[in-house]
Coordinates of N, CA, C and O in Angstrom, one line a residue:
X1 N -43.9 33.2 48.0 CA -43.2 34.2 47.2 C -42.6 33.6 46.0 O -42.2 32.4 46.1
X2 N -42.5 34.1 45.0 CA -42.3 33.6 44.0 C -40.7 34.2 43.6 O -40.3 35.4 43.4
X3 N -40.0 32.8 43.6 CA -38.7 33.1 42.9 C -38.2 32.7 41.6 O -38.3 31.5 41.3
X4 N -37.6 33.9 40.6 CA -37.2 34.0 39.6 C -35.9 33.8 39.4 O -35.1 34.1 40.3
X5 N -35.5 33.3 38.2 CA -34.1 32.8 38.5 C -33.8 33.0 36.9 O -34.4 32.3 36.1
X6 N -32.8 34.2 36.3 CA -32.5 34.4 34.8 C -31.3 34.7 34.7 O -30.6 35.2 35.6
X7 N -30.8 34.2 33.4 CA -29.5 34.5 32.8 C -29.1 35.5 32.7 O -29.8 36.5 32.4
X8 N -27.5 35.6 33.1 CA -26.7 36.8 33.3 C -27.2 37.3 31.5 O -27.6 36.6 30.5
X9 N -27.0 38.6 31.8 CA -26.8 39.6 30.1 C -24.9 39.8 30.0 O -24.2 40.4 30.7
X10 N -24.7 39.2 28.9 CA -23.6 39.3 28.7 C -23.5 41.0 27.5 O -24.3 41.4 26.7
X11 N -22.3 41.5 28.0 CA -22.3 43.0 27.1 C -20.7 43.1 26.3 O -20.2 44.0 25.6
X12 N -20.5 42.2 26.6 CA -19.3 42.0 25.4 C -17.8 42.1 26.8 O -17.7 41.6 27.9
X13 N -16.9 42.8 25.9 CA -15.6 42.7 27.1 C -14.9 44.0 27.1 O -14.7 44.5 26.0
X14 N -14.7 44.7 28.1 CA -14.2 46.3 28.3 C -12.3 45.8 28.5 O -11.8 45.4 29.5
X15 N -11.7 45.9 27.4 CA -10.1 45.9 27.7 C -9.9 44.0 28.3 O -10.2 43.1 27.4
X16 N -9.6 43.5 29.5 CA -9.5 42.2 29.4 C -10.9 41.3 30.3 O -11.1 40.1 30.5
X17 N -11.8 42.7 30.5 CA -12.9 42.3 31.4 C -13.8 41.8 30.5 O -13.9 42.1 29.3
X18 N -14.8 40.6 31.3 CA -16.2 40.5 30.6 C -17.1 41.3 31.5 O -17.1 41.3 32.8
X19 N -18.0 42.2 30.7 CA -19.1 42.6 31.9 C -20.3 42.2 31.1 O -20.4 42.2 29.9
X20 N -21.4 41.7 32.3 CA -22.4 41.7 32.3 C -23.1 41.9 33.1 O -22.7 42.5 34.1
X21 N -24.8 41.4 33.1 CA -25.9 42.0 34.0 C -26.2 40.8 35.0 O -26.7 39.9 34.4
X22 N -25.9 40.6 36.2 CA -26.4 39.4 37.4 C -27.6 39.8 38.0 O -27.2 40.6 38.9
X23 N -29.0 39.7 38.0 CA -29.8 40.4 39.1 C -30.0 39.4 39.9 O -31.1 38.9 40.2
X24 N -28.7 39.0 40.4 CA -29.0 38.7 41.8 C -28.8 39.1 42.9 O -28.7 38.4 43.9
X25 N -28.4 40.9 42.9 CA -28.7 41.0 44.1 C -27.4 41.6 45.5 O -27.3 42.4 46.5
X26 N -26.5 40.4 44.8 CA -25.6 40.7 45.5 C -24.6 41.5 45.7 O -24.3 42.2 46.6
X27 N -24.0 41.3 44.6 CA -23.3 43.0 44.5 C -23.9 44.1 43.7 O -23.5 43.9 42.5
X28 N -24.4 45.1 43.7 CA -25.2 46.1 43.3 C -23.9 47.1 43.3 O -23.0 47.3 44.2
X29 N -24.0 48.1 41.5 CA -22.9 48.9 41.4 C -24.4 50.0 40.7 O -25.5 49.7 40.2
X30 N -23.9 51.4 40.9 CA -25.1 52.1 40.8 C -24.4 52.6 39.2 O -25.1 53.5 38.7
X31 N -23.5 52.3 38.5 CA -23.1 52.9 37.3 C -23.1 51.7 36.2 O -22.2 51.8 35.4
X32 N -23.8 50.8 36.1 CA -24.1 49.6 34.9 C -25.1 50.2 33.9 O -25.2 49.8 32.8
X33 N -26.1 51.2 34.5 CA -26.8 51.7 33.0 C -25.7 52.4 32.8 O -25.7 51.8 31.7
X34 N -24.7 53.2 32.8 CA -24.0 54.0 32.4 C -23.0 52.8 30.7 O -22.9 53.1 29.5
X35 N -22.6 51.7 31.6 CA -22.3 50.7 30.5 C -23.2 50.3 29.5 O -22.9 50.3 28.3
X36 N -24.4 49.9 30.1 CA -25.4 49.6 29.1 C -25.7 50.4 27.9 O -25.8 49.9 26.8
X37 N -25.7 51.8 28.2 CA -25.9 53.1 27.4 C -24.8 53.1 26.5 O -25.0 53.1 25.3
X38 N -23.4 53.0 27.0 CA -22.5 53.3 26.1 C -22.5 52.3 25.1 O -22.7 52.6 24.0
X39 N -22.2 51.2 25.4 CA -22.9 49.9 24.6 C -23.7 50.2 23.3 O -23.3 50.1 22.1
X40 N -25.0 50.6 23.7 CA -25.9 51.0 22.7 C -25.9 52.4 22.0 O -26.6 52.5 21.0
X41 N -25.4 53.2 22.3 CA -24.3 54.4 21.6 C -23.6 53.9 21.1 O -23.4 54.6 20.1
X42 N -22.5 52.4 21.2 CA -21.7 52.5 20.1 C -21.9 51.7 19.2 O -21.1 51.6 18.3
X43 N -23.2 50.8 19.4 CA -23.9 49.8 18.6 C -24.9 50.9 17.4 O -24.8 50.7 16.1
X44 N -25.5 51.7 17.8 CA -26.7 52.9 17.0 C -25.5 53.9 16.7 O -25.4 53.6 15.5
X45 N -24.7 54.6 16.8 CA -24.1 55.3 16.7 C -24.8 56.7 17.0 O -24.4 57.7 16.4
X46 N -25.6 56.6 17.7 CA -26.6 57.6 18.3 C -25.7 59.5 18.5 O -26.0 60.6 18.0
X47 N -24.7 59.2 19.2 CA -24.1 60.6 19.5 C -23.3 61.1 18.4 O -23.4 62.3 18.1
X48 N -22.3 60.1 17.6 CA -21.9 60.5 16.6 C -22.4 61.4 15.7 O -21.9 62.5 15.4
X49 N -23.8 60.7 15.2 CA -25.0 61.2 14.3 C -25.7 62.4 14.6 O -26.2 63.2 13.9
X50 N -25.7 62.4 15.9 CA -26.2 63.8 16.5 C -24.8 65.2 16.4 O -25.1 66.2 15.8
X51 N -23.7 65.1 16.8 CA -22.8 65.6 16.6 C -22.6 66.2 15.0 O -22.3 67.3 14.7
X52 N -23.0 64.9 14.2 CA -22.5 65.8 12.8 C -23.6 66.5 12.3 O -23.5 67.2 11.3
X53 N -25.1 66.1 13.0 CA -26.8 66.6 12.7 C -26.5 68.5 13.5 O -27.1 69.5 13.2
X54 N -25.3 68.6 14.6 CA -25.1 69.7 14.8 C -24.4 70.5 14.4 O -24.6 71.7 14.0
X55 N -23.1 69.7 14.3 CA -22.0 70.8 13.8 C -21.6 71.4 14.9 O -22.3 71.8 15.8
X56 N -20.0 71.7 14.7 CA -19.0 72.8 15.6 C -18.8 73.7 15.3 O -18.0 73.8 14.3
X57 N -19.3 74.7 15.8 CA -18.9 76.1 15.3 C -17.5 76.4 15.8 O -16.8 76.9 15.0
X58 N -17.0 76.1 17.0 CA -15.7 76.7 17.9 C -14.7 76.6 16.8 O -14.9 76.1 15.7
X59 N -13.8 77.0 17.1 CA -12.4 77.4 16.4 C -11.7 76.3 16.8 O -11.3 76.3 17.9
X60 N -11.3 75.0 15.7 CA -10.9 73.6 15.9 C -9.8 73.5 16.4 O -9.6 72.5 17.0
X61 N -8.8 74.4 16.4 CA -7.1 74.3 16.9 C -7.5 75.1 18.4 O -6.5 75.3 19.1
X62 N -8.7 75.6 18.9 CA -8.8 75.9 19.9 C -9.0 74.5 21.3 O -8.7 74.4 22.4
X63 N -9.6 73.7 20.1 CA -10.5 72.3 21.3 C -10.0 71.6 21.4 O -9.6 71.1 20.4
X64 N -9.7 70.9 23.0 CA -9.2 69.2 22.9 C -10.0 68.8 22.5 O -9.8 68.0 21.5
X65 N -11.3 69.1 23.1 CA -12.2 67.8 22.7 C -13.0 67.6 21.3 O -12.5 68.1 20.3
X66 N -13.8 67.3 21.2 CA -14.6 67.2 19.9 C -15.9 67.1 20.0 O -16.1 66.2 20.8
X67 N -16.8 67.5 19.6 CA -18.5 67.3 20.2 C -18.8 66.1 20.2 O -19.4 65.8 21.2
X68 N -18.6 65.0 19.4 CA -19.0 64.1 19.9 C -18.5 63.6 21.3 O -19.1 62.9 22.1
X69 N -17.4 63.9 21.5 CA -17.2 63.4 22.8 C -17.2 64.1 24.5 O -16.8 63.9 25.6
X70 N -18.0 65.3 23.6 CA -18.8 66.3 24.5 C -20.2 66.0 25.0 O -20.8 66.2 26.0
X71 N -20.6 65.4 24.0 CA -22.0 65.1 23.9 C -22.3 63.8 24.3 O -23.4 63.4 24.5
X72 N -20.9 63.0 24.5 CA -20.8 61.4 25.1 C -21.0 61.5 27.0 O -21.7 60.9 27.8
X73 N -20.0 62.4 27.0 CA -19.8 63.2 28.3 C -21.2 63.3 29.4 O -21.5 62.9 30.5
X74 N -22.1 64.2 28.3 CA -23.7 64.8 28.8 C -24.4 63.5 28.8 O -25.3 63.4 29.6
X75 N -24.3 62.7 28.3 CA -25.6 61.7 27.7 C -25.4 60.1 28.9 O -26.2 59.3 29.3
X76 N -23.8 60.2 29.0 CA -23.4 59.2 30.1 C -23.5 59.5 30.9 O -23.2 58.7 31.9

């Protein structure tokens, strides 16, 4: 059987954490594409660009939130 052996993916630092990618195996968390994604959403600015490609119609003093971070919501 053939064993492979690769370097962690480092993804920068969330507040005082480092996260990155270990495939080794051991501890398995089922929400790391969710990090990965946001990562590259805030690297591409992907949802932003979509948000202002749509526009808000609603009535602004109506909404907490803001479409982009509606659309962050859907996509994570």
């Amino acid at each position: 059987m053939t064993e492979c052996y690769q370097k962690p993916l480092a993804f920068g630092r969330v507040k005082r954490r480092q996260v990155e990618a270990a495939f080794s195996g051991s501890e398995i968390s089922s929400n790391g594409g969710a990090l990965l994604l946001r990562q590259v959403d805030q690297r591409l600015g992907l949802t932003s660009s979509l948000a202002s490609a749509l526009g808000d119609p609603r009535r602004q003093a109506s909404c907490a939130h803001g479409l982009s971070y509606l659309l962050r919501q859907r996509v994570y």
